[in-house]
């Protein structure tokens, strides 16, 4: 069964065509700067990637470009649209409505739209992707896979904020989390890698990249996560500040004369690694500058690692111990120095990183010492496959089953 996985952004449309039975990626690409005169399309796998300037006035036009590339030209992956069996859409915010992936119908679309106030850029973009697919491939079954659904198992003591309760009742202000599809994938895959039942493990899963989140997964169930009502909460990130004293917000607004939107932009787009270093939101550039002696870059690098270390400690306490810590995403998978800094000093907790194993790259691997009481595992994430798998199960089998990834 071939599933087209769609991840629509406000001005982008990212996609993969996945054969679920073989787990083979048949094609992938992205349409960038949709709606602008500088729009372009990348299509192909690895060395076969083509980059083409394409006028795309909206997501519907972008979807037409994608389908044309999938069925014709030098990098065609299928003979016709009939070879696409179903479509899976990444949707960030599922709110209180969706604790799992669902077949898309008009009611689901209405709820995704209603929840857009909690993720205005992401949910509106997902709806544009859904409508484009409805236009270009009418009648094709579609599934929505929500970033937040994995965290609907978090108990009230962890998802509630200590604000007046009526604000929760009126506006559903609570922790929803994000990156749930990634955390679900790496927790399942880590259990399979360790040859242990997921239901027997206490895991801390760390999605560390430009966006960062850490979750506590107790016997296969998420019990806490670092992101909150929005993806701004929690760890220091590339451009997001993460958790700060909330009194800072009105203080800055008054001192700088900022509007609500301006202070929101400051915290989401101008803070984090970029704000502290003054150099970049990319950890690789900050690392290079820090090693060249830039004091602000050094500070940013240390703050990033310290932020992750603190959440790991919190979640060991929340679960009363941990069997393994799982790392993924751009930083978690690839940055040997950051991993070393995060785990430095955690030996008294039974967490020992092996310096030589930590230097390896590019595949699933264990980087803890042989005598470490807690295993440290690196698992490259694969959110697209999880979206394709959920779509397959709902469309072909009619239900979702949680199973370890072999």
mmCIF file of C-alpha atoms in Angstrom:
data_model
loop_
_atom_site.group_PDB
_atom_site.id
_atom_site.type_symbol
_atom_site.label_atom_id
_atom_site.label_comp_id
_atom_site.label_asym_id
_atom_site.label_seq_id
_atom_site.Cartn_x
_atom_site.Cartn_y
_atom_site.Cartn_z
ATOM 1 C CA UNK A 1 0.000 0.000 0.000
ATOM 2 C CA UNK A 2 1.408 3.384 -1.045
ATOM 3 C CA UNK A 3 0.695 6.311 1.279
ATOM 4 C CA UNK A 4 1.410 9.923 0.362
ATOM 5 C CA UNK A 5 2.509 11.727 3.538
ATOM 6 C CA UNK A 6 1.864 15.479 3.552
ATOM 7 C CA UNK A 7 3.368 18.021 5.965
ATOM 8 C CA UNK A 8 2.039 21.431 4.953
ATOM 9 C CA UNK A 9 3.523 24.656 6.316
ATOM 10 C CA UNK A 10 2.284 28.198 5.854
ATOM 11 C CA UNK A 11 4.454 28.631 2.736
ATOM 12 C CA UNK A 12 5.694 25.090 2.156
ATOM 13 C CA UNK A 13 4.477 21.617 1.300
ATOM 14 C CA UNK A 14 6.717 18.704 2.294
ATOM 15 C CA UNK A 15 5.899 15.178 1.153
ATOM 16 C CA UNK A 16 6.966 11.531 1.009
ATOM 17 C CA UNK A 17 5.491 8.607 -0.857
ATOM 18 C CA UNK A 18 5.927 5.515 1.317
ATOM 19 C CA UNK A 19 5.243 1.851 0.639
ATOM 20 C CA UNK A 20 4.123 0.779 4.089
ATOM 21 C CA UNK A 21 4.613 -2.972 3.672
ATOM 22 C CA UNK A 22 8.265 -2.598 2.605
ATOM 23 C CA UNK A 23 8.902 0.684 4.512
ATOM 24 C CA UNK A 24 10.483 1.973 1.285
ATOM 25 C CA UNK A 25 10.446 5.695 0.527
ATOM 26 C CA UNK A 26 9.486 5.814 -3.151
ATOM 27 C CA UNK A 27 9.771 9.591 -3.516
ATOM 28 C CA UNK A 28 10.105 12.730 -1.432
ATOM 29 C CA UNK A 29 10.444 16.469 -1.800
ATOM 30 C CA UNK A 30 9.295 19.898 -0.761
ATOM 31 C CA UNK A 31 7.679 22.945 -2.323
ATOM 32 C CA UNK A 32 9.143 26.087 -0.756
ATOM 33 C CA UNK A 33 8.049 29.734 -0.717
ATOM 34 C CA UNK A 34 4.582 28.835 -1.950
ATOM 35 C CA UNK A 35 2.668 31.992 -2.872
ATOM 36 C CA UNK A 36 5.755 34.044 -3.699
ATOM 37 C CA UNK A 37 7.592 34.826 -6.919
ATOM 38 C CA UNK A 38 10.624 32.876 -5.606
ATOM 39 C CA UNK A 39 8.757 29.564 -5.249
ATOM 40 C CA UNK A 40 10.710 26.409 -6.032
ATOM 41 C CA UNK A 41 10.316 22.642 -5.876
ATOM 42 C CA UNK A 42 12.817 20.012 -4.709
ATOM 43 C CA UNK A 43 11.976 16.465 -5.784
ATOM 44 C CA UNK A 44 13.986 13.261 -5.602
ATOM 45 C CA UNK A 45 15.998 11.072 -3.249
ATOM 46 C CA UNK A 46 19.630 11.806 -2.350
ATOM 47 C CA UNK A 47 21.785 12.297 -5.469
ATOM 48 C CA UNK A 48 18.749 12.201 -7.755
ATOM 49 C CA UNK A 49 17.202 15.343 -6.257
ATOM 50 C CA UNK A 50 16.124 18.002 -8.740
ATOM 51 C CA UNK A 51 15.561 21.655 -7.820
ATOM 52 C CA UNK A 52 13.162 23.491 -10.125
ATOM 53 C CA UNK A 53 11.835 27.049 -9.999
ATOM 54 C CA UNK A 54 8.046 26.660 -10.117
ATOM 55 C CA UNK A 55 5.324 29.304 -9.908
ATOM 56 C CA UNK A 56 2.925 28.143 -7.160
ATOM 57 C CA UNK A 57 0.354 30.700 -6.130
ATOM 58 C CA UNK A 58 -1.119 28.545 -3.360
ATOM 59 C CA UNK A 59 -1.081 25.065 -1.837
ATOM 60 C CA UNK A 60 -3.477 23.731 -4.451
ATOM 61 C CA UNK A 61 -1.004 24.714 -7.167
ATOM 62 C CA UNK A 62 1.829 23.201 -5.123
ATOM 63 C CA UNK A 63 -0.062 19.916 -4.814
ATOM 64 C CA UNK A 64 -0.560 19.848 -8.572
ATOM 65 C CA UNK A 65 3.202 20.274 -9.018
ATOM 66 C CA UNK A 66 3.870 17.429 -6.558
ATOM 67 C CA UNK A 67 1.484 15.027 -8.269
ATOM 68 C CA UNK A 68 2.943 15.855 -11.671
ATOM 69 C CA UNK A 69 6.452 15.108 -10.382
ATOM 70 C CA UNK A 70 5.334 11.818 -8.819
ATOM 71 C CA UNK A 71 3.769 10.535 -12.050
ATOM 72 C CA UNK A 72 5.971 11.948 -14.840
ATOM 73 C CA UNK A 73 9.469 13.191 -15.580
ATOM 74 C CA UNK A 74 12.887 11.754 -14.754
ATOM 75 C CA UNK A 75 12.120 11.089 -11.077
ATOM 76 C CA UNK A 76 8.611 9.681 -11.479
ATOM 77 C CA UNK A 77 7.865 7.095 -8.780
ATOM 78 C CA UNK A 78 4.440 5.825 -9.921
ATOM 79 C CA UNK A 79 2.555 5.412 -13.155
ATOM 80 C CA UNK A 80 -0.606 7.264 -12.163
ATOM 81 C CA UNK A 81 -2.484 8.685 -9.200
ATOM 82 C CA UNK A 82 -4.253 5.334 -8.907
ATOM 83 C CA UNK A 83 -0.995 4.066 -7.391
ATOM 84 C CA UNK A 84 -1.565 6.334 -4.367
ATOM 85 C CA UNK A 85 -3.829 4.373 -2.038
ATOM 86 C CA UNK A 86 -4.262 6.939 0.740
ATOM 87 C CA UNK A 87 -2.946 10.236 2.104
ATOM 88 C CA UNK A 88 -1.674 10.932 5.624
ATOM 89 C CA UNK A 89 -1.502 14.502 6.922
ATOM 90 C CA UNK A 90 0.599 15.806 9.783
ATOM 91 C CA UNK A 91 -1.526 18.061 12.001
ATOM 92 C CA UNK A 92 0.113 19.760 14.988
ATOM 93 C CA UNK A 93 -2.807 20.475 17.312
ATOM 94 C CA UNK A 94 -5.529 17.919 18.044
ATOM 95 C CA UNK A 95 -6.566 19.490 21.333
ATOM 96 C CA UNK A 96 -8.926 17.566 23.573
ATOM 97 C CA UNK A 97 -10.693 16.004 20.608
ATOM 98 C CA UNK A 98 -8.116 13.588 19.239
ATOM 99 C CA UNK A 99 -6.153 11.065 21.292
ATOM 100 C CA UNK A 100 -5.231 9.122 18.150
ATOM 101 C CA UNK A 101 -5.097 9.444 14.380
ATOM 102 C CA UNK A 102 -8.439 9.572 12.547
ATOM 103 C CA UNK A 103 -9.979 9.301 9.092
ATOM 104 C CA UNK A 104 -10.588 12.838 7.811
ATOM 105 C CA UNK A 105 -14.193 13.903 7.258
ATOM 106 C CA UNK A 106 -15.986 17.248 7.454
ATOM 107 C CA UNK A 107 -16.316 17.058 11.238
ATOM 108 C CA UNK A 108 -12.574 16.426 11.650
ATOM 109 C CA UNK A 109 -11.798 19.357 9.343
ATOM 110 C CA UNK A 110 -14.089 21.615 11.412
ATOM 111 C CA UNK A 111 -12.352 20.592 14.654
ATOM 112 C CA UNK A 112 -8.860 21.136 13.177
ATOM 113 C CA UNK A 113 -10.020 24.614 12.161
ATOM 114 C CA UNK A 114 -11.486 25.282 15.618
ATOM 115 C CA UNK A 115 -8.180 24.311 17.233
ATOM 116 C CA UNK A 116 -6.185 26.647 14.997
ATOM 117 C CA UNK A 117 -6.169 29.308 17.723
ATOM 118 C CA UNK A 118 -3.802 27.020 19.672
ATOM 119 C CA UNK A 119 -1.511 26.529 16.643
ATOM 120 C CA UNK A 120 -2.532 29.214 14.118
ATOM 121 C CA UNK A 121 0.322 28.760 11.653
ATOM 122 C CA UNK A 122 0.392 24.964 11.763
ATOM 123 C CA UNK A 123 -3.292 23.982 11.780
ATOM 124 C CA UNK A 124 -4.291 26.472 9.095
ATOM 125 C CA UNK A 125 -1.444 25.179 6.929
ATOM 126 C CA UNK A 126 -2.562 21.579 7.464
ATOM 127 C CA UNK A 127 -6.059 22.533 6.356
ATOM 128 C CA UNK A 128 -4.634 24.042 3.165
ATOM 129 C CA UNK A 129 -2.867 20.742 2.501
ATOM 130 C CA UNK A 130 -6.049 18.758 3.168
ATOM 131 C CA UNK A 131 -8.150 20.962 0.871
ATOM 132 C CA UNK A 132 -5.506 20.781 -1.868
ATOM 133 C CA UNK A 133 -5.610 16.971 -1.733
ATOM 134 C CA UNK A 134 -9.404 16.984 -1.782
ATOM 135 C CA UNK A 135 -9.286 19.134 -4.913
ATOM 136 C CA UNK A 136 -6.551 17.224 -6.721
ATOM 137 C CA UNK A 137 -7.550 13.699 -5.606
ATOM 138 C CA UNK A 138 -11.265 13.733 -4.733
ATOM 139 C CA UNK A 139 -12.485 10.630 -2.949
ATOM 140 C CA UNK A 140 -9.003 9.455 -1.926
ATOM 141 C CA UNK A 141 -9.067 8.352 1.755
ATOM 142 C CA UNK A 142 -7.149 10.679 4.063
ATOM 143 C CA UNK A 143 -5.970 10.432 7.671
ATOM 144 C CA UNK A 144 -4.967 13.149 10.153
ATOM 145 C CA UNK A 145 -2.049 12.285 12.475
ATOM 146 C CA UNK A 146 -1.760 14.713 15.384
ATOM 147 C CA UNK A 147 1.448 15.813 17.120
ATOM 148 C CA UNK A 148 -0.490 16.177 20.363
ATOM 149 C CA UNK A 149 -2.364 12.862 20.454
ATOM 150 C CA UNK A 150 0.457 10.871 22.078
ATOM 151 C CA UNK A 151 0.239 13.171 25.088
ATOM 152 C CA UNK A 152 -3.485 12.810 25.759
ATOM 153 C CA UNK A 153 -2.501 10.118 28.288
ATOM 154 C CA UNK A 154 -0.740 12.684 30.503
ATOM 155 C CA UNK A 155 -2.591 12.929 33.854
ATOM 156 C CA UNK A 156 -4.244 16.169 35.040
ATOM 157 C CA UNK A 157 -1.562 16.725 37.701
ATOM 158 C CA UNK A 158 0.929 17.123 34.841
ATOM 159 C CA UNK A 159 -1.159 18.818 32.139
ATOM 160 C CA UNK A 160 -2.967 21.396 34.293
ATOM 161 C CA UNK A 161 -1.516 24.847 34.978
ATOM 162 C CA UNK A 162 -1.940 26.364 38.458
ATOM 163 C CA UNK A 163 -4.173 29.165 37.144
ATOM 164 C CA UNK A 164 -7.814 29.815 38.110
ATOM 165 C CA UNK A 165 -9.647 26.624 37.123
ATOM 166 C CA UNK A 166 -12.344 28.512 35.235
ATOM 167 C CA UNK A 167 -9.739 29.513 32.623
ATOM 168 C CA UNK A 168 -9.257 25.835 31.856
ATOM 169 C CA UNK A 169 -13.011 25.366 31.655
ATOM 170 C CA UNK A 170 -13.507 28.396 29.373
ATOM 171 C CA UNK A 171 -10.458 28.173 27.103
ATOM 172 C CA UNK A 172 -9.039 24.636 27.553
ATOM 173 C CA UNK A 173 -5.717 26.096 28.722
ATOM 174 C CA UNK A 174 -3.573 23.058 29.502
ATOM 175 C CA UNK A 175 -0.410 21.274 28.372
ATOM 176 C CA UNK A 176 -0.818 19.621 24.964
ATOM 177 C CA UNK A 177 2.792 18.976 23.997
ATOM 178 C CA UNK A 178 4.187 18.592 20.472
ATOM 179 C CA UNK A 179 6.555 16.300 18.523
ATOM 180 C CA UNK A 180 4.316 13.453 19.705
ATOM 181 C CA UNK A 181 4.692 11.433 16.507
ATOM 182 C CA UNK A 182 8.470 11.526 16.908
ATOM 183 C CA UNK A 183 8.334 10.592 20.607
ATOM 184 C CA UNK A 184 5.964 7.723 19.823
ATOM 185 C CA UNK A 185 8.240 6.416 17.068
ATOM 186 C CA UNK A 186 11.478 6.513 19.060
ATOM 187 C CA UNK A 187 9.919 4.977 22.174
ATOM 188 C CA UNK A 188 8.566 2.043 20.147
ATOM 189 C CA UNK A 189 11.747 1.693 18.124
ATOM 190 C CA UNK A 190 13.989 1.938 21.217
ATOM 191 C CA UNK A 191 12.087 -0.911 22.871
ATOM 192 C CA UNK A 192 12.562 -3.063 19.771
ATOM 193 C CA UNK A 193 16.249 -2.109 19.593
ATOM 194 C CA UNK A 194 16.723 -3.044 23.249
ATOM 195 C CA UNK A 195 14.737 -6.287 22.747
ATOM 196 C CA UNK A 196 12.444 -5.363 25.625
ATOM 197 C CA UNK A 197 8.646 -5.002 25.729
ATOM 198 C CA UNK A 198 7.712 -1.309 25.660
ATOM 199 C CA UNK A 199 5.240 -1.980 28.478
ATOM 200 C CA UNK A 200 8.149 -2.959 30.758
ATOM 201 C CA UNK A 201 10.253 0.177 30.257
ATOM 202 C CA UNK A 202 10.593 3.627 31.739
ATOM 203 C CA UNK A 203 11.946 5.865 28.969
ATOM 204 C CA UNK A 204 12.945 9.500 28.651
ATOM 205 C CA UNK A 205 12.685 10.478 24.986
ATOM 206 C CA UNK A 206 14.584 13.549 23.779
ATOM 207 C CA UNK A 207 13.759 15.253 20.463
ATOM 208 C CA UNK A 208 16.622 17.738 20.191
ATOM 209 C CA UNK A 209 16.979 19.968 17.143
ATOM 210 C CA UNK A 210 15.992 23.515 16.263
ATOM 211 C CA UNK A 211 12.776 22.643 18.071
ATOM 212 C CA UNK A 212 13.255 20.649 21.287
ATOM 213 C CA UNK A 213 11.088 18.578 23.585
ATOM 214 C CA UNK A 214 11.627 15.860 26.161
ATOM 215 C CA UNK A 215 9.012 13.364 27.339
ATOM 216 C CA UNK A 216 8.563 10.839 30.116
ATOM 217 C CA UNK A 217 7.173 7.558 28.744
ATOM 218 C CA UNK A 218 6.246 5.159 31.549
ATOM 219 C CA UNK A 219 5.529 1.592 30.395
ATOM 220 C CA UNK A 220 4.532 2.811 26.925
ATOM 221 C CA UNK A 221 2.362 5.694 28.147
ATOM 222 C CA UNK A 222 3.345 9.361 28.043
ATOM 223 C CA UNK A 223 3.083 10.835 31.552
ATOM 224 C CA UNK A 224 4.717 14.238 31.009
ATOM 225 C CA UNK A 225 6.317 16.348 28.288
ATOM 226 C CA UNK A 226 8.193 19.632 28.175
ATOM 227 C CA UNK A 227 6.165 21.577 25.589
ATOM 228 C CA UNK A 228 2.954 23.097 26.879
ATOM 229 C CA UNK A 229 -0.142 24.867 25.578
ATOM 230 C CA UNK A 230 2.076 25.765 22.632
ATOM 231 C CA UNK A 231 5.504 24.593 21.417
ATOM 232 C CA UNK A 232 7.103 27.634 23.107
ATOM 233 C CA UNK A 233 7.308 26.050 26.557
ATOM 234 C CA UNK A 234 10.023 23.787 27.906
ATOM 235 C CA UNK A 235 13.586 23.568 26.649
ATOM 236 C CA UNK A 236 15.717 26.336 25.175
ATOM 237 C CA UNK A 237 15.549 25.927 21.375
ATOM 238 C CA UNK A 238 16.926 27.446 18.192
ATOM 239 C CA UNK A 239 14.831 30.624 18.306
ATOM 240 C CA UNK A 240 12.388 29.864 21.166
ATOM 241 C CA UNK A 241 13.158 30.832 24.742
ATOM 242 C CA UNK A 242 11.437 27.857 26.369
ATOM 243 C CA UNK A 243 10.339 28.100 29.994
ATOM 244 C CA UNK A 244 10.958 31.503 31.594
ATOM 245 C CA UNK A 245 9.580 33.462 34.543
ATOM 246 C CA UNK A 246 6.134 34.559 33.234
ATOM 247 C CA UNK A 247 6.549 37.957 34.918
ATOM 248 C CA UNK A 248 9.275 38.698 32.347
ATOM 249 C CA UNK A 249 6.618 39.042 29.636
ATOM 250 C CA UNK A 250 4.712 42.083 30.994
ATOM 251 C CA UNK A 251 8.015 43.550 32.198
ATOM 252 C CA UNK A 252 9.482 43.485 28.673
ATOM 253 C CA UNK A 253 6.234 44.726 27.142
ATOM 254 C CA UNK A 254 6.218 47.750 29.443
ATOM 255 C CA UNK A 255 9.928 48.554 29.156
ATOM 256 C CA UNK A 256 10.160 48.035 25.368
ATOM 257 C CA UNK A 257 6.656 49.208 24.469
ATOM 258 C CA UNK A 258 5.848 45.928 22.730
ATOM 259 C CA UNK A 259 2.459 44.650 21.664
ATOM 260 C CA UNK A 260 1.243 41.143 22.453
ATOM 261 C CA UNK A 261 2.204 39.973 18.969
ATOM 262 C CA UNK A 262 5.611 41.626 19.153
ATOM 263 C CA UNK A 263 6.558 39.998 22.455
ATOM 264 C CA UNK A 264 5.243 36.685 21.159
ATOM 265 C CA UNK A 265 7.491 37.038 18.101
ATOM 266 C CA UNK A 266 10.429 37.945 20.357
ATOM 267 C CA UNK A 267 10.017 34.755 22.394
ATOM 268 C CA UNK A 268 9.333 32.475 19.415
ATOM 269 C CA UNK A 269 11.610 33.869 16.701
ATOM 270 C CA UNK A 270 14.387 35.940 18.300
ATOM 271 C CA UNK A 271 15.324 34.035 21.465
ATOM 272 C CA UNK A 272 16.990 30.707 22.244
ATOM 273 C CA UNK A 273 20.358 29.965 20.654
ATOM 274 C CA UNK A 274 19.929 32.901 18.284
ATOM 275 C CA UNK A 275 19.044 35.383 21.001
ATOM 276 C CA UNK A 276 21.861 34.420 23.358
ATOM 277 C CA UNK A 277 24.633 33.877 20.815
ATOM 278 C CA UNK A 278 23.662 36.676 18.439
ATOM 279 C CA UNK A 279 25.026 34.409 15.704
ATOM 280 C CA UNK A 280 22.564 31.722 14.616
ATOM 281 C CA UNK A 281 19.732 29.426 15.589
ATOM 282 C CA UNK A 282 21.760 26.540 14.120
ATOM 283 C CA UNK A 283 23.720 24.686 16.810
ATOM 284 C CA UNK A 284 26.481 23.861 14.326
ATOM 285 C CA UNK A 285 27.250 27.546 13.787
ATOM 286 C CA UNK A 286 27.033 28.268 17.516
ATOM 287 C CA UNK A 287 29.383 25.346 18.236
ATOM 288 C CA UNK A 288 31.918 26.624 15.704
ATOM 289 C CA UNK A 289 31.829 30.122 17.187
ATOM 290 C CA UNK A 290 32.071 28.823 20.748
ATOM 291 C CA UNK A 291 35.145 26.773 19.900
ATOM 292 C CA UNK A 292 36.679 29.885 18.321
ATOM 293 C CA UNK A 293 36.339 31.633 21.682
ATOM 294 C CA UNK A 294 33.094 33.628 21.288
ATOM 295 C CA UNK A 295 31.844 34.074 24.872
ATOM 296 C CA UNK A 296 28.145 34.478 23.992
ATOM 297 C CA UNK A 297 28.244 31.397 21.771
ATOM 298 C CA UNK A 298 29.846 29.437 24.614
ATOM 299 C CA UNK A 299 27.104 30.600 26.960
ATOM 300 C CA UNK A 300 24.373 29.634 24.477
ATOM 301 C CA UNK A 301 25.888 26.190 24.019
ATOM 302 C CA UNK A 302 26.088 25.605 27.760
ATOM 303 C CA UNK A 303 22.528 26.850 28.322
ATOM 304 C CA UNK A 304 21.164 24.468 25.666
ATOM 305 C CA UNK A 305 22.813 21.432 27.298
ATOM 306 C CA UNK A 306 21.837 22.532 30.804
ATOM 307 C CA UNK A 307 18.212 22.934 29.754
ATOM 308 C CA UNK A 308 18.074 19.334 28.510
ATOM 309 C CA UNK A 309 19.907 18.021 31.584
ATOM 310 C CA UNK A 310 17.330 19.598 33.924
ATOM 311 C CA UNK A 311 14.354 17.976 32.183
ATOM 312 C CA UNK A 312 16.039 14.582 32.222
ATOM 313 C CA UNK A 313 16.458 14.957 35.995
ATOM 314 C CA UNK A 314 12.831 16.020 36.417
ATOM 315 C CA UNK A 315 11.486 13.042 34.544
ATOM 316 C CA UNK A 316 13.635 10.551 36.435
ATOM 317 C CA UNK A 317 11.907 11.910 39.541
ATOM 318 C CA UNK A 318 8.438 11.843 37.914
ATOM 319 C CA UNK A 319 8.759 8.144 36.980
ATOM 320 C CA UNK A 320 10.789 7.066 39.998
ATOM 321 C CA UNK A 321 13.676 5.954 37.830
ATOM 322 C CA UNK A 322 14.501 5.346 34.170
ATOM 323 C CA UNK A 323 15.650 2.354 32.123
ATOM 324 C CA UNK A 324 16.837 4.220 29.033
ATOM 325 C CA UNK A 325 17.229 7.718 27.625
ATOM 326 C CA UNK A 326 16.532 7.985 23.903
ATOM 327 C CA UNK A 327 17.891 10.775 21.691
ATOM 328 C CA UNK A 328 16.740 11.855 18.232
ATOM 329 C CA UNK A 329 16.503 14.742 15.709
ATOM 330 C CA UNK A 330 19.328 16.854 14.275
ATOM 331 C CA UNK A 331 21.196 17.573 17.499
ATOM 332 C CA UNK A 332 20.281 14.402 19.364
ATOM 333 C CA UNK A 333 21.358 12.183 16.471
ATOM 334 C CA UNK A 334 24.445 14.039 15.256
ATOM 335 C CA UNK A 335 26.117 16.235 17.868
ATOM 336 C CA UNK A 336 28.670 14.224 19.848
ATOM 337 C CA UNK A 337 29.754 17.217 21.938
ATOM 338 C CA UNK A 338 26.228 18.216 22.984
ATOM 339 C CA UNK A 339 25.386 14.654 24.025
ATOM 340 C CA UNK A 340 28.585 14.533 26.070
ATOM 341 C CA UNK A 341 27.720 17.819 27.817
ATOM 342 C CA UNK A 342 24.140 16.771 28.560
ATOM 343 C CA UNK A 343 25.232 13.572 30.318
ATOM 344 C CA UNK A 344 28.292 15.012 32.056
ATOM 345 C CA UNK A 345 27.885 14.748 35.824
ATOM 346 C CA UNK A 346 24.993 12.275 35.725
ATOM 347 C CA UNK A 347 27.161 9.300 36.748
ATOM 348 C CA UNK A 348 25.772 9.327 40.335
ATOM 349 C CA UNK A 349 22.353 8.615 38.776
ATOM 350 C CA UNK A 350 23.740 5.542 36.995
ATOM 351 C CA UNK A 351 23.970 7.321 33.631
ATOM 352 C CA UNK A 352 27.348 6.853 31.947
ATOM 353 C CA UNK A 353 28.123 7.790 28.361
ATOM 354 C CA UNK A 354 30.865 5.937 26.474
ATOM 355 C CA UNK A 355 33.154 8.501 24.752
ATOM 356 C CA UNK A 356 34.096 6.173 21.882
ATOM 357 C CA UNK A 357 30.575 4.905 21.200
ATOM 358 C CA UNK A 358 29.387 8.527 21.335
ATOM 359 C CA UNK A 359 31.551 9.373 18.320
ATOM 360 C CA UNK A 360 29.649 6.993 16.016
ATOM 361 C CA UNK A 361 27.032 8.459 13.666
ATOM 362 C CA UNK A 362 24.257 7.612 11.277
ATOM 363 C CA UNK A 363 22.352 4.621 12.646
ATOM 364 C CA UNK A 364 20.541 3.203 15.654
ATOM 365 C CA UNK A 365 23.086 2.672 18.388
ATOM 366 C CA UNK A 366 23.726 2.514 22.120
ATOM 367 C CA UNK A 367 26.228 5.047 23.446
ATOM 368 C CA UNK A 368 26.244 4.219 27.166
ATOM 369 C CA UNK A 369 29.031 2.286 28.839
ATOM 370 C CA UNK A 370 28.636 -1.441 29.398
ATOM 371 C CA UNK A 371 28.278 -0.877 33.144
ATOM 372 C CA UNK A 372 25.815 2.023 32.904
ATOM 373 C CA UNK A 373 22.651 1.320 34.913
ATOM 374 C CA UNK A 374 20.704 3.447 32.425
ATOM 375 C CA UNK A 375 21.043 2.772 28.712
ATOM 376 C CA UNK A 376 21.545 5.728 26.352
ATOM 377 C CA UNK A 377 20.210 5.017 22.874
ATOM 378 C CA UNK A 378 20.267 7.109 19.677
ATOM 379 C CA UNK A 379 17.349 6.442 17.315
ATOM 380 C CA UNK A 380 16.981 8.437 14.055
ATOM 381 C CA UNK A 381 13.370 9.568 14.001
ATOM 382 C CA UNK A 382 10.926 8.733 11.221
ATOM 383 C CA UNK A 383 7.720 10.690 11.658
ATOM 384 C CA UNK A 384 6.753 10.157 8.022
ATOM 385 C CA UNK A 385 6.716 6.394 8.455
ATOM 386 C CA UNK A 386 4.542 6.698 11.567
ATOM 387 C CA UNK A 387 2.066 8.855 9.629
ATOM 388 C CA UNK A 388 2.098 6.328 6.777
ATOM 389 C CA UNK A 389 1.644 3.417 9.208
ATOM 390 C CA UNK A 390 -1.318 5.021 10.983
ATOM 391 C CA UNK A 391 -2.879 5.805 7.609
ATOM 392 C CA UNK A 392 -2.386 2.210 6.465
ATOM 393 C CA UNK A 393 -3.929 0.793 9.623
ATOM 394 C CA UNK A 394 -6.978 3.051 9.523
ATOM 395 C CA UNK A 395 -7.652 2.809 5.789
ATOM 396 C CA UNK A 396 -6.800 -0.847 5.147
ATOM 397 C CA UNK A 397 -7.349 -2.469 8.521
ATOM 398 C CA UNK A 398 -9.967 -0.154 10.023
ATOM 399 C CA UNK A 399 -8.227 0.323 13.396
ATOM 400 C CA UNK A 400 -5.019 1.458 15.060
ATOM 401 C CA UNK A 401 -2.770 -0.922 16.917
ATOM 402 C CA UNK A 402 0.287 0.039 18.938
ATOM 403 C CA UNK A 403 3.022 -2.410 18.077
ATOM 404 C CA UNK A 404 6.769 -2.441 18.429
ATOM 405 C CA UNK A 405 8.642 -1.444 15.309
ATOM 406 C CA UNK A 406 10.659 -4.403 14.126
#
